[in-house]
XYZ file of C-alpha atoms in Angstrom:
692
model
C 48.167 114.324 121.563
C 49.486 112.775 124.801
C 52.515 110.414 124.615
C 53.044 107.848 127.437
C 56.398 105.919 128.197
C 57.098 102.927 125.973
C 58.970 100.188 127.955
C 58.829 97.357 125.350
C 62.651 97.305 124.565
C 63.922 97.080 128.230
C 63.460 93.195 128.350
C 65.613 92.792 125.250
C 68.387 94.940 126.775
C 68.244 93.112 130.022
C 68.390 89.772 128.277
C 71.371 90.804 126.225
C 73.229 92.014 129.279
C 72.428 88.700 131.140
C 73.559 86.677 128.130
C 76.783 88.637 127.898
C 77.407 88.004 131.570
C 76.855 84.364 131.154
C 79.395 84.224 128.375
C 81.917 86.259 130.353
C 81.496 83.752 133.261
C 81.681 80.771 130.944
C 84.875 82.029 129.262
C 86.458 82.993 132.610
C 85.711 79.336 133.862
C 87.089 77.906 130.664
C 90.274 80.142 131.048
C 90.530 79.433 134.752
C 89.811 75.671 134.863
C 89.651 73.941 131.380
C 92.642 75.671 129.763
C 95.018 74.787 132.757
C 93.779 71.131 132.890
C 94.344 70.698 129.203
C 97.787 72.287 129.468
C 98.504 69.991 132.481
C 97.811 66.985 130.225
C 100.125 68.358 127.492
C 102.774 68.941 130.043
C 102.267 65.374 131.526
C 102.481 63.722 128.104
C 105.559 65.717 127.429
C 107.069 64.465 130.611
C 106.467 61.001 129.637
C 108.099 61.532 126.322
C 111.166 62.981 127.986
C 111.450 60.034 130.389
C 111.535 57.621 127.222
C 114.194 59.877 125.673
C 116.356 59.698 128.739
C 116.168 56.013 128.604
C 117.297 56.174 124.986
C 120.164 58.337 126.189
C 120.954 55.744 128.917
C 120.941 52.928 126.280
C 123.433 54.939 124.127
C 125.822 55.455 127.069
C 125.797 51.834 128.480
C 126.409 50.512 124.921
C 129.753 52.531 124.566
C 131.867 49.507 125.524
C 130.869 47.723 122.250
C 130.115 50.781 120.174
C 133.168 52.591 118.419
C 131.211 55.450 116.871
C 129.327 58.337 118.429
C 125.562 58.193 118.794
C 123.070 60.983 118.723
C 119.985 61.161 120.922
C 117.374 63.855 120.667
C 115.701 65.236 123.935
C 112.605 67.519 123.743
C 113.341 69.837 126.600
C 109.986 71.827 126.291
C 106.714 71.645 124.536
C 103.988 73.715 122.863
C 100.379 74.273 123.902
C 97.609 73.889 121.274
C 96.438 77.131 119.600
C 93.159 78.578 120.975
C 90.820 80.865 119.215
C 89.913 83.062 122.090
C 91.566 81.705 125.358
C 95.151 82.505 126.042
C 98.142 80.139 126.893
C 101.057 81.088 129.140
C 104.518 80.995 127.580
C 105.757 77.638 126.462
C 107.339 75.506 129.175
C 111.002 74.655 128.981
C 113.405 72.292 130.732
C 116.943 71.988 131.867
C 119.263 69.210 130.813
C 122.505 69.203 132.598
C 125.444 67.098 133.792
C 126.306 66.963 137.574
C 129.782 65.855 138.830
C 131.213 64.851 135.514
C 134.070 67.400 135.825
C 134.494 67.196 139.595
C 137.489 64.987 140.222
C 136.267 64.268 143.827
C 133.162 62.659 142.532
C 134.374 59.327 141.165
C 133.834 55.641 140.834
C 136.499 53.418 142.547
C 137.529 49.845 142.003
C 139.225 48.222 144.886
C 140.963 44.871 145.573
C 140.989 43.777 141.905
C 144.051 41.818 140.755
C 144.394 40.872 137.124
C 144.958 37.238 136.258
C 147.497 38.193 133.566
C 150.779 38.756 135.385
C 151.735 41.834 133.301
C 148.285 43.256 133.518
C 148.602 42.796 137.203
C 151.376 45.435 137.334
C 148.543 47.854 136.841
C 145.646 45.967 138.409
C 147.631 44.824 141.346
C 144.843 44.614 143.851
C 146.538 47.118 146.122
C 146.129 50.470 144.591
C 142.494 51.544 144.118
C 141.559 52.829 140.755
C 139.463 56.036 140.614
C 137.426 57.210 137.622
C 135.649 60.593 137.486
C 131.909 60.317 136.645
C 128.697 61.742 137.420
C 125.004 61.998 136.361
C 123.012 63.671 133.605
C 119.591 64.932 134.611
C 116.465 66.634 133.254
C 114.601 69.224 135.286
C 111.349 70.481 133.863
C 109.984 73.958 134.258
C 106.215 73.448 133.741
C 103.547 76.190 134.094
C 100.839 73.804 135.520
C 102.183 70.359 136.182
C 103.909 71.171 139.526
C 104.491 67.655 140.687
C 106.711 66.647 137.809
C 109.799 64.693 138.632
C 113.392 65.309 137.895
C 114.642 62.509 135.692
C 118.223 61.333 136.332
C 120.615 58.998 134.625
C 123.601 57.666 136.698
C 125.578 54.439 136.731
C 123.505 52.636 134.037
C 120.129 53.488 135.723
C 117.374 55.988 134.876
C 115.039 57.022 137.618
C 112.506 59.732 138.603
C 113.052 61.803 141.694
C 109.806 62.967 143.442
C 109.529 64.737 146.710
C 108.177 61.667 148.193
C 110.774 59.238 146.849
C 112.262 57.738 143.699
C 110.939 55.461 141.002
C 113.358 53.596 138.732
C 112.701 53.476 134.995
C 115.393 50.981 133.926
C 117.387 48.032 135.226
C 121.075 48.382 136.201
C 123.768 47.190 133.704
C 126.786 47.273 136.027
C 126.672 43.744 137.359
C 125.514 40.593 135.474
C 126.881 37.467 137.145
C 130.566 37.613 137.024
C 130.584 40.490 134.401
C 131.284 43.915 135.783
C 130.615 46.669 133.250
C 131.538 50.225 134.278
C 130.979 53.201 131.968
C 132.186 56.661 133.282
C 130.395 59.785 132.083
C 132.687 62.719 131.109
C 132.047 66.290 129.796
C 129.900 69.338 130.531
C 126.411 69.887 129.406
C 123.756 72.612 130.410
C 120.990 73.330 128.026
C 117.655 75.064 128.881
C 115.135 75.558 126.088
C 111.678 74.894 124.834
C 112.753 73.053 121.721
C 114.633 69.740 121.351
C 118.475 69.506 121.712
C 120.722 66.698 120.281
C 123.020 65.006 122.787
C 126.086 63.348 121.158
C 127.423 60.423 123.117
C 131.053 60.070 122.067
C 133.155 57.038 123.024
C 136.355 58.472 124.618
C 137.632 55.056 125.658
C 136.092 51.848 124.482
C 136.619 48.287 123.131
C 135.304 44.883 123.761
C 138.210 44.203 125.964
C 137.684 42.410 129.248
C 140.271 41.988 131.990
C 139.936 38.975 134.267
C 140.370 40.012 137.937
C 139.882 38.501 141.372
C 140.600 39.305 144.962
C 144.382 39.408 145.769
C 144.146 37.948 149.275
C 141.925 35.481 151.022
C 140.493 38.284 153.263
C 139.846 40.865 150.638
C 136.811 41.420 148.215
C 136.634 42.995 144.825
C 134.404 45.980 145.265
C 133.077 48.996 143.292
C 132.183 52.243 145.064
C 130.428 55.336 143.647
C 128.479 58.386 144.665
C 124.681 58.228 143.913
C 121.512 60.124 144.714
C 119.993 56.764 145.406
C 120.694 55.242 148.778
C 122.252 51.866 149.288
C 118.744 50.343 150.088
C 117.505 51.238 146.625
C 120.592 49.849 145.006
C 120.016 46.530 146.914
C 116.584 46.403 145.198
C 118.199 47.086 141.726
C 120.868 44.401 142.468
C 118.390 41.993 144.073
C 118.840 39.226 141.416
C 122.573 39.517 141.717
C 122.945 39.430 145.552
C 123.856 35.946 146.878
C 121.725 35.131 149.921
C 124.410 32.781 150.973
C 127.744 34.441 150.188
C 130.353 31.962 149.087
C 127.928 29.685 147.296
C 129.416 29.496 143.730
C 126.799 27.014 142.548
C 124.505 29.855 141.474
C 125.143 32.742 139.242
C 124.885 35.302 142.062
C 128.236 36.880 143.151
C 127.313 40.114 145.074
C 128.058 39.569 148.679
C 126.701 42.853 150.034
C 125.685 46.328 149.134
C 126.622 49.013 151.745
C 126.069 52.700 152.033
C 127.313 55.878 153.770
C 126.612 59.553 153.758
C 128.409 61.352 150.981
C 128.901 64.984 150.173
C 125.680 67.104 149.998
C 122.671 65.054 148.974
C 124.743 62.094 147.648
C 125.266 58.618 149.138
C 128.459 56.648 149.001
C 127.388 53.220 147.705
C 129.702 50.190 147.656
C 129.029 46.790 145.801
C 130.963 44.069 147.469
C 131.695 40.963 145.391
C 132.256 37.353 146.740
C 135.790 36.134 147.295
C 137.321 33.521 145.000
C 135.659 33.838 141.576
C 137.357 35.426 138.583
C 135.406 38.498 137.405
C 135.282 39.839 133.860
C 135.876 43.611 134.158
C 134.852 45.770 131.208
C 135.268 49.572 131.274
C 134.567 52.510 129.041
C 134.381 56.344 129.115
C 131.602 58.287 127.439
C 131.694 61.915 126.586
C 128.706 64.227 126.334
C 128.556 68.012 125.782
C 131.810 69.872 125.783
C 135.075 69.520 127.644
C 135.331 65.686 127.392
C 138.935 64.438 127.554
C 140.671 61.646 125.685
C 142.622 58.943 127.570
C 146.342 58.402 127.217
C 148.377 55.312 127.716
C 148.395 53.888 131.331
C 150.209 50.555 131.086
C 151.827 47.994 128.927
C 150.879 44.307 128.814
C 151.512 41.113 126.986
C 149.180 39.654 124.459
C 151.410 36.651 123.713
C 152.957 34.526 126.318
C 155.161 36.190 128.843
C 157.362 33.019 129.024
C 158.370 31.742 125.670
C 160.194 28.623 124.646
C 161.777 28.559 121.118
C 164.200 26.302 119.331
C 167.678 27.624 118.614
C 167.753 29.072 115.059
C 164.049 29.819 114.994
C 162.296 33.016 115.706
C 159.332 33.962 117.828
C 156.796 36.834 117.677
C 156.165 38.765 120.900
C 152.935 40.854 120.795
C 152.362 43.550 123.353
C 149.435 45.943 123.854
C 149.215 49.484 125.220
C 146.159 50.240 127.183
C 144.650 53.353 128.956
C 143.263 53.241 132.520
C 139.967 51.761 131.195
C 141.872 48.714 129.878
C 141.186 49.798 126.253
C 143.864 49.922 123.406
C 145.674 53.325 122.646
C 147.085 53.828 119.127
C 150.031 55.849 118.051
C 152.250 55.017 121.171
C 155.901 54.092 120.740
C 156.973 50.952 122.524
C 160.735 50.436 123.083
C 162.292 46.967 122.895
C 165.916 45.912 123.441
C 167.857 42.715 123.904
C 171.267 43.294 122.435
C 170.164 43.193 118.881
C 167.981 40.049 119.151
C 164.709 41.903 118.971
C 163.533 43.379 115.685
C 162.506 46.221 115.485
C 164.103 48.113 118.348
C 160.900 50.265 118.718
C 157.543 50.082 117.253
C 154.284 52.318 117.169
C 150.909 50.841 118.154
C 148.180 50.484 115.516
C 144.511 50.944 115.948
C 144.322 47.753 118.074
C 146.892 49.256 120.417
C 149.315 46.380 119.703
C 152.821 46.120 118.527
C 154.696 42.841 117.478
C 158.458 42.332 117.911
C 160.298 39.301 116.477
C 162.928 37.569 118.695
C 165.676 35.622 116.937
C 166.943 32.708 118.945
C 170.641 32.519 118.341
C 172.122 30.652 121.290
C 170.765 28.160 123.819
C 169.890 29.550 127.171
C 167.447 31.763 129.020
C 167.133 35.450 128.176
C 165.130 38.348 129.442
C 163.662 40.714 126.795
C 162.615 44.109 128.083
C 160.122 46.404 126.646
C 158.907 49.893 127.914
C 156.782 52.987 127.110
C 159.885 54.924 128.251
C 163.435 54.850 126.835
C 165.054 51.744 128.080
C 167.919 52.194 130.593
C 169.356 50.505 133.653
C 168.040 49.505 136.299
C 165.016 48.141 134.649
C 161.827 47.377 136.870
C 159.662 44.903 135.025
C 156.909 45.150 137.750
C 155.990 48.763 136.909
C 152.897 49.219 134.716
C 154.870 50.885 131.807
C 157.442 48.069 131.604
C 157.148 44.377 130.407
C 159.667 41.628 130.863
C 159.544 38.510 128.697
C 161.503 35.411 129.625
C 162.687 33.447 126.569
C 164.103 29.987 126.843
C 166.066 28.821 123.719
C 166.372 25.068 123.543
C 168.346 22.932 121.239
C 165.498 20.370 120.906
C 161.876 20.699 119.752
C 159.421 22.476 121.808
C 156.097 21.004 123.110
C 153.785 23.708 122.103
C 151.021 24.650 124.451
C 152.053 22.347 127.395
C 154.100 24.979 129.208
C 154.915 22.465 132.030
C 151.353 22.153 133.200
C 149.778 18.876 132.262
C 146.317 20.468 132.049
C 147.220 23.352 129.920
C 146.933 21.722 126.451
C 145.811 23.376 123.303
C 142.698 25.367 124.102
C 142.435 24.537 127.816
C 139.080 24.690 129.431
C 139.157 26.746 132.601
C 136.573 24.591 134.456
C 134.222 27.540 134.947
C 130.998 26.604 133.099
C 127.818 28.279 134.456
C 124.256 27.352 133.653
C 122.477 30.609 132.814
C 119.119 31.790 131.418
C 118.965 34.120 128.408
C 115.917 35.952 129.682
C 113.351 34.188 127.505
C 110.765 34.392 130.304
C 111.039 30.697 131.187
C 113.480 31.366 134.096
C 115.258 28.041 133.347
C 119.138 28.223 133.165
C 119.316 26.340 129.877
C 122.537 28.002 128.509
C 126.082 27.452 129.291
C 128.842 30.009 129.434
C 132.509 29.307 130.021
C 136.073 30.345 129.136
C 139.104 28.539 127.715
C 142.657 29.678 127.441
C 144.711 29.631 124.313
C 147.929 28.012 125.713
C 149.794 28.376 122.510
C 152.241 31.184 122.001
C 150.553 32.526 118.824
C 147.012 33.608 117.949
C 144.414 31.071 116.853
C 141.198 31.526 114.803
C 138.085 29.277 115.662
C 136.541 27.715 112.555
C 133.829 25.452 113.945
C 132.611 23.744 117.179
C 131.480 20.074 117.422
C 128.883 19.420 120.121
C 127.784 16.359 121.892
C 125.404 16.196 124.861
C 125.637 13.641 127.650
C 122.104 14.172 128.808
C 118.983 12.756 126.907
C 116.922 15.876 127.977
C 119.484 18.200 126.230
C 119.611 16.870 122.680
C 118.863 20.123 120.929
C 120.328 23.685 120.920
C 118.028 26.533 120.058
C 118.072 30.099 121.501
C 114.432 30.874 120.382
C 115.272 34.565 120.617
C 115.952 36.735 117.538
C 116.754 40.224 116.378
C 120.020 40.763 118.178
C 123.290 38.962 117.328
C 124.597 39.279 120.954
C 125.927 36.751 123.444
C 123.021 34.527 124.698
C 120.853 35.653 121.863
C 122.242 33.188 119.367
C 123.046 29.456 119.544
C 126.855 29.884 119.546
C 128.785 33.180 120.260
C 132.557 33.160 120.968
C 134.142 36.300 122.325
C 137.845 36.450 121.488
C 140.153 39.072 122.700
C 141.060 39.889 119.090
C 137.789 39.234 117.344
C 134.297 37.875 118.079
C 132.222 35.384 116.044
C 128.780 33.760 116.200
C 126.306 31.397 114.484
C 122.568 32.054 114.584
C 120.705 28.776 113.494
C 117.171 29.310 112.380
C 115.098 26.874 114.248
C 118.031 25.555 116.205
C 119.958 22.209 115.639
C 119.793 18.715 116.927
C 122.741 17.103 118.738
C 125.317 15.854 118.099
C 126.278 18.540 115.635
C 129.163 20.569 114.105
C 128.618 24.300 113.959
C 130.605 26.431 111.617
C 131.187 30.016 112.645
C 128.928 32.294 110.315
C 130.860 35.444 111.285
C 134.344 36.191 112.467
C 136.140 33.964 112.732
C 136.751 34.577 116.432
C 140.432 34.984 117.181
C 142.296 34.593 120.436
C 145.863 35.703 120.986
C 148.471 33.574 122.587
C 148.121 32.849 126.343
C 144.773 34.743 126.262
C 141.129 33.759 127.251
C 137.995 33.507 125.188
C 134.345 33.389 126.372
C 131.888 30.904 124.780
C 128.106 31.233 125.011
C 125.871 28.239 124.136
C 122.041 28.882 124.282
C 119.826 27.060 125.039
C 119.819 23.339 125.493
C 116.366 21.649 125.249
C 114.707 18.174 125.030
C 113.555 18.253 121.357
C 111.275 21.313 120.700
C 110.349 21.750 124.409
C 111.247 24.306 126.978
C 114.917 24.652 128.019
C 116.617 22.067 130.246
C 118.215 23.227 133.461
C 121.936 22.593 132.619
C 123.163 22.710 136.189
C 125.156 19.580 136.725
C 124.638 18.391 133.067
C 127.660 17.819 130.777
C 128.373 18.692 127.235
C 131.495 17.649 125.215
C 132.915 20.095 122.718
C 135.472 19.683 119.948
C 136.773 23.091 118.862
C 138.692 23.239 115.596
C 141.147 26.124 115.234
C 143.897 27.346 112.876
C 147.261 29.010 113.225
C 148.297 31.988 111.168
C 150.407 29.595 108.943
C 147.270 27.573 108.151
C 147.958 24.611 110.416
C 144.618 23.107 111.775
C 144.102 21.540 115.213
C 141.213 20.473 117.320
C 140.789 20.488 121.164
C 138.182 18.417 122.795
C 136.929 18.631 126.472
C 133.764 18.248 128.501
C 132.108 21.010 130.537
C 129.481 20.703 133.283
C 127.252 23.425 134.277
C 127.955 24.899 137.731
C 130.653 22.318 138.236
C 132.176 22.611 141.767
C 135.715 21.301 142.800
C 133.791 19.410 145.645
C 131.904 17.432 143.037
C 133.277 14.105 141.735
C 135.867 14.578 139.139
C 133.942 13.586 136.004
C 136.010 15.667 133.640
C 137.450 13.864 130.698
C 140.947 14.625 129.521
C 141.619 17.581 127.425
C 142.699 16.309 124.057
C 144.535 18.401 121.503
C 144.600 16.822 118.070
C 147.057 17.844 115.413
C 146.246 15.056 112.784
C 144.089 11.997 112.272
C 144.757 11.381 108.627
C 144.086 8.618 106.106
C 146.870 7.942 103.562
C 146.305 6.053 100.388
C 149.727 4.603 99.697
C 149.124 3.149 96.216
C 150.371 -0.434 96.026
C 151.305 -0.603 99.681
C 148.966 -0.821 102.447
C 146.837 2.354 103.437
C 147.396 3.751 106.994
C 146.110 6.138 109.581
C 148.502 8.702 110.899
C 147.709 10.426 114.124
C 149.109 12.755 116.772
C 147.737 14.484 119.694
C 148.342 15.504 123.311
C 146.330 14.654 126.347
C 145.904 16.238 129.638
C 143.942 15.139 132.710
C 143.786 15.962 136.360
C 144.101 12.204 137.347
C 146.268 11.313 134.351
C 145.670 9.031 131.410
C 146.329 5.387 131.785
C 146.122 4.251 128.165
C 144.881 5.312 124.736
C 143.526 2.965 122.155
C 143.147 3.815 118.416
C 140.824 1.595 116.391
C 139.897 1.702 112.665
C 136.927 -0.148 111.188
C 135.608 -0.317 107.687
C 132.096 0.626 106.552
C 130.852 -2.773 107.705
C 132.180 -2.234 111.166
C 134.940 -4.712 110.561
C 138.035 -3.907 112.565
C 141.063 -3.281 110.253
C 143.677 -2.543 113.018
C 144.173 -1.061 116.427
C 146.917 0.001 118.755
C 147.140 0.904 122.472
C 149.640 3.358 123.936
C 150.333 4.390 127.535
C 151.298 8.062 127.414
C 152.005 10.298 130.343
C 149.839 13.340 130.787
C 151.025 16.183 128.492
C 153.115 13.947 126.318
C 152.669 13.651 122.555
C 150.908 10.553 121.313
C 151.651 9.719 117.710
C 151.806 6.817 115.364
C 150.906 5.177 112.143
C 148.286 2.339 111.922
C 148.487 0.009 108.977
C 145.019 -1.004 107.612
C 146.307 -4.341 106.250
C 144.422 -3.887 102.949
C 144.793 -1.724 99.967
C 142.375 1.063 99.030
C 140.451 1.038 102.213
C 139.046 4.365 101.060
C 138.673 4.769 97.253
C 136.367 6.186 94.654
C 133.808 3.275 95.217
C 132.480 5.248 98.288
C 134.329 3.113 100.806
C 135.240 4.637 104.055
C 136.939 3.952 107.418
C 135.898 5.049 110.896
C 138.454 5.981 113.573
C 137.803 5.638 117.228
C 140.144 7.038 119.919
C 139.307 5.646 123.366
C 141.034 7.303 126.308
C 140.989 5.500 129.723
C 141.930 7.458 132.719
C 143.433 6.228 136.034
C 139.951 5.877 137.481
C 138.762 3.664 134.662
C 136.548 6.234 133.000
C 136.477 6.101 129.194
C 136.276 9.073 126.773
C 135.780 8.595 123.015
C 136.594 10.749 120.083
C 135.563 9.451 116.658
C 134.853 10.360 113.098
C 134.616 8.864 109.619
C 136.864 9.384 106.721
C 135.091 9.030 103.256
C 137.776 10.448 100.959
C 141.323 9.286 100.350
C 144.268 11.263 101.807
C 142.182 13.380 104.044
C 142.493 14.520 107.676
C 139.729 14.293 110.150
C 140.786 17.678 111.662
C 140.757 19.399 108.207
C 137.504 17.618 107.315
C 135.929 18.888 110.630
C 134.285 15.468 111.248
C 135.797 14.592 114.563
C 133.537 14.494 117.621
C 134.215 13.625 121.231
C 131.981 12.314 123.897
C 131.846 10.756 127.304
C 129.776 7.573 127.443
């Protein structure tokens, strides 16, 4: 038998080899192209996640001024690729989170030409010595396998931005400058972590409080300024500060107070950036220090200042409390510090230790008539004593034989809660770009602290007859209808749906408290015509009656009118400041009822006369009296009603109208209704004031 070659199986073998080759090529293509592209997407998405987490870290740092407790922020430094059945992945990518410059004393933030309004605080903030604060940046540098164009994400000076080879892209707004508010948060500590997993960054407040220091330029030719080192050039900071830069420096009618942003070359790749503020305005400086990582340091005492008045008047035989505060270089209170006081035995105690609020209180016993100087110091007292050094405070005390005049202090405009004539019309970022809110400050001219209980509000404009913030969720200034920021305690009221005017608003939280001879900031948002969009409050006036109490329970009310963006060059339309101590109905049984009243007035042009009128529920005049006081003097009297039981259990009532006429003929009216016998309009919180 002859056998020939059989080639039938060769086609199957060749096909199997070809198929295997195709699979090898396909797998190689998948490994070479598809896997890297998928991993690139994983790395890109991770980078977006880290950018969001760096913004969370930024928010934790910039909120330190109002946040007494530490906050923890998680940052995912690396990521993981998805598991694959046959293809292989490179090692998991990681990233480096590190601080830069935070422990380098040459890399700092500097405040220049800032002089405090408080004379004792001005011993430290004197406008001459620049104040330096070490700070730096915190950055994330990714180490990806595929995504080669990933940026380095940096936080510095309240801003988060991405650094690409071609340039920078900001991810957040700046929070350093907002109108006349300057908020500076220094970053301290050392951090360097490289990993593929997440790390937790603890942001610890090393110096914080809600304290603000009012500063201005010390001379007519100097400007308050803030300088710092940054990886962003001045041109990019100008863009960040665009809505704060005044195109016409010196124009105080708008809410823009940055005169210029300048830059110069700094060390290495850094720029030296300076924000220059306009001359003249008073700025609210708030500072804090945040620690991250290890090696962050606490702050010690830097200066001693007054909380109560630095010049005190007291009657012979009475006593007066003197409250002082120890602060660090960031203007925040320092506890556990001994303050020494001495005045030949008239001060009790001779030394005291600051509490958590950084304050100590001494009591001065007025034994003999005359003027005395009481000295306090962080150091042992000795001679000679220099009251102008930051660690020393001198208080001048005038002891009189007669009664004192409370909050007048020799200035006819400083009565009660004195309005500082600085109201600004501002927007609360509700996307309508209309400055429908008002912000202003007042000074507690008394020598002791006061607590604000409620605010009466009357609008002088028909297109601003309602107050409604229309924003919710955050009980912060400009986010509620009424917010009062006192130097001792804050308070606010959030009214669901707003309120029509006129109205009286009780403080829901607080109450806000303001120490003697100190300022408070009031926020009112926003004024509207009915339920419509906000009204531009520039040039529009609102009259307020603020009711407040002293520690001994005495209640008073101060009334004044504020005008949005008021300018000294505008006509003087301000009404007098009126501080009411009592407007009380007395039921005298078989004798005639009467109205007892006392208050002080203050006005730039003076008060010509004051008329007090009382009417019954049918608008019939029961009695009236006219007085001619001098500005700052006490107006008091008793007005007979000429009939018994003008207010009784039969729901009778009397209305009291106090009309003040200034020297220019303008009238200003304060009025209220008493519906219960033996009650005080001040205690009843029914008094409202307005300018016709």
